[in-house]
Amino acid sequence: MHPIRLHPLHFLKYVKYFLLLCLLPVLQAVLDFAFFSAWRTLMQEFAILLACGGILAAMHRASSLSLTDGVLMIRSGVLLRRCNRASTAQVSAVELQRNLLCRLFGASVLTIYFRAG
């Protein structure tokens, strides 16, 4: 099996942290009733959000999953590359879930259970 990339929805768990990072200064400026400052902060945060989107795109390109010769290999990481390997003899069960959000975007949640726990 040739290496496949993880679905982009896998990286949505990081978006909530980026949004929190970007929206807190804007909210603080709005609560101080400094609307010009809020607008300027919003434009700066938009640039930061675009940079975070670039980081997510890099994470997506660096991740892959492959199954070759009975070894499941999961690679991830941008700066610190990590490669997890497991033989198929160690796998006891594979669970595939498709909730509504995943069905809308053509994704699935794959859970692998190992014999060692």
Coordinates of C-alpha atoms in Angstrom, one line a residue:
M1 CA 0.0 0.0 0.0
H2 CA 1.4 3.4 -0.9
P3 CA 1.5 6.1 1.8
I4 CA -1.7 8.1 2.2
R5 CA -2.1 11.4 3.9
L6 CA -4.3 11.9 6.9
H7 CA -7.6 13.8 6.3
P8 CA -7.5 17.6 6.9
L9 CA -10.2 17.2 9.5
H10 CA -7.6 15.4 11.7
F11 CA -5.9 18.8 12.1
L12 CA -9.0 20.7 13.1
K13 CA -8.3 20.0 16.7
Y14 CA -5.5 22.6 16.6
V15 CA -7.7 25.3 15.0
K16 CA -9.6 25.9 18.3
Y17 CA -6.3 26.9 20.0
F18 CA -5.4 29.2 17.1
L19 CA -8.8 30.9 17.2
L20 CA -8.5 31.4 20.9
L21 CA -5.0 32.8 20.5
C22 CA -6.3 35.3 17.8
L23 CA -9.7 36.3 19.3
L24 CA -8.7 37.1 22.9
P25 CA -6.8 40.4 22.1
V26 CA -9.7 41.6 19.8
L27 CA -12.2 40.8 22.5
Q28 CA -10.2 42.8 25.0
A29 CA -10.0 45.8 22.7
V30 CA -13.8 45.7 22.0
L31 CA -14.5 45.5 25.8
D32 CA -12.4 48.6 26.3
F33 CA -14.5 50.4 23.6
A34 CA -11.4 51.1 21.5
F35 CA -12.9 50.2 18.1
F36 CA -10.0 51.6 16.0
S37 CA -7.6 49.5 18.1
A38 CA -9.9 46.5 17.8
W39 CA -9.9 46.8 14.0
R40 CA -6.1 47.1 13.9
T41 CA -5.8 44.1 16.2
L42 CA -8.2 42.2 14.1
M43 CA -6.1 42.7 11.0
Q44 CA -3.0 41.6 12.9
E45 CA -4.7 38.6 14.1
F46 CA -5.9 37.8 10.6
A47 CA -2.2 37.7 9.5
I48 CA -1.4 35.4 12.5
L49 CA -4.4 33.1 11.6
L50 CA -3.0 32.9 8.0
A51 CA 0.4 31.9 9.4
C52 CA -1.3 29.2 11.6
G53 CA -3.1 28.0 8.5
G54 CA 0.3 27.6 6.8
I55 CA 1.5 25.6 9.8
L56 CA -1.5 23.3 9.5
A57 CA -0.9 22.8 5.8
A58 CA 2.7 21.9 6.6
M59 CA 1.5 19.4 9.2
H60 CA -0.9 17.9 6.7
R61 CA 1.9 17.4 4.1
A62 CA 4.3 15.9 6.7
S63 CA 1.8 13.3 7.9
S64 CA 1.3 9.9 6.3
L65 CA 0.0 6.4 7.0
S66 CA 1.2 3.3 5.2
L67 CA 0.9 -0.5 5.5
T68 CA 3.8 -2.4 4.0
D69 CA 4.9 -6.0 4.6
G70 CA 2.7 -6.4 7.7
V71 CA 3.9 -3.1 9.4
L72 CA 1.6 -0.2 10.0
M73 CA 3.7 3.0 9.9
I74 CA 2.3 6.4 11.0
R75 CA 4.5 9.5 10.3
S76 CA 3.8 12.9 11.7
G77 CA 5.5 16.1 12.8
V78 CA 7.0 19.1 11.1
L79 CA 10.0 20.0 13.1
L80 CA 10.2 16.9 15.2
R81 CA 9.5 14.1 12.9
R82 CA 7.9 11.0 14.6
C83 CA 7.4 7.6 13.1
N84 CA 5.3 5.1 14.9
R85 CA 5.5 1.5 13.7
A86 CA 3.4 -1.5 14.7
S87 CA 3.2 -5.0 13.2
T88 CA -0.2 -6.3 12.2
A89 CA 0.4 -9.2 14.6
Q90 CA 0.2 -6.7 17.5
V91 CA -3.2 -5.3 16.4
S92 CA -6.2 -7.0 18.1
A93 CA -9.0 -4.8 16.6
V94 CA -9.6 -1.9 14.3
E95 CA -12.7 0.3 14.7
L96 CA -14.0 2.7 12.1
Q97 CA -16.4 5.4 13.1
R98 CA -18.2 7.9 10.9
N99 CA -20.1 10.6 12.7
L100 CA -22.1 13.3 10.9
L101 CA -19.3 15.8 10.5
C102 CA -17.0 13.1 9.1
R103 CA -19.7 12.0 6.7
L104 CA -20.1 15.5 5.4
F105 CA -16.4 15.8 4.5
G106 CA -15.7 12.2 3.5
A107 CA -13.6 11.3 6.5
S108 CA -13.6 8.5 9.1
V109 CA -12.2 8.1 12.6
L110 CA -9.9 5.1 12.7
T111 CA -9.1 3.6 16.1
I112 CA -6.5 0.8 16.4
Y113 CA -6.5 -1.4 19.5
F114 CA -3.3 -3.3 20.3
R115 CA -2.9 -6.5 22.2
A116 CA -0.5 -4.9 24.7
G117 CA -3.1 -2.3 25.6

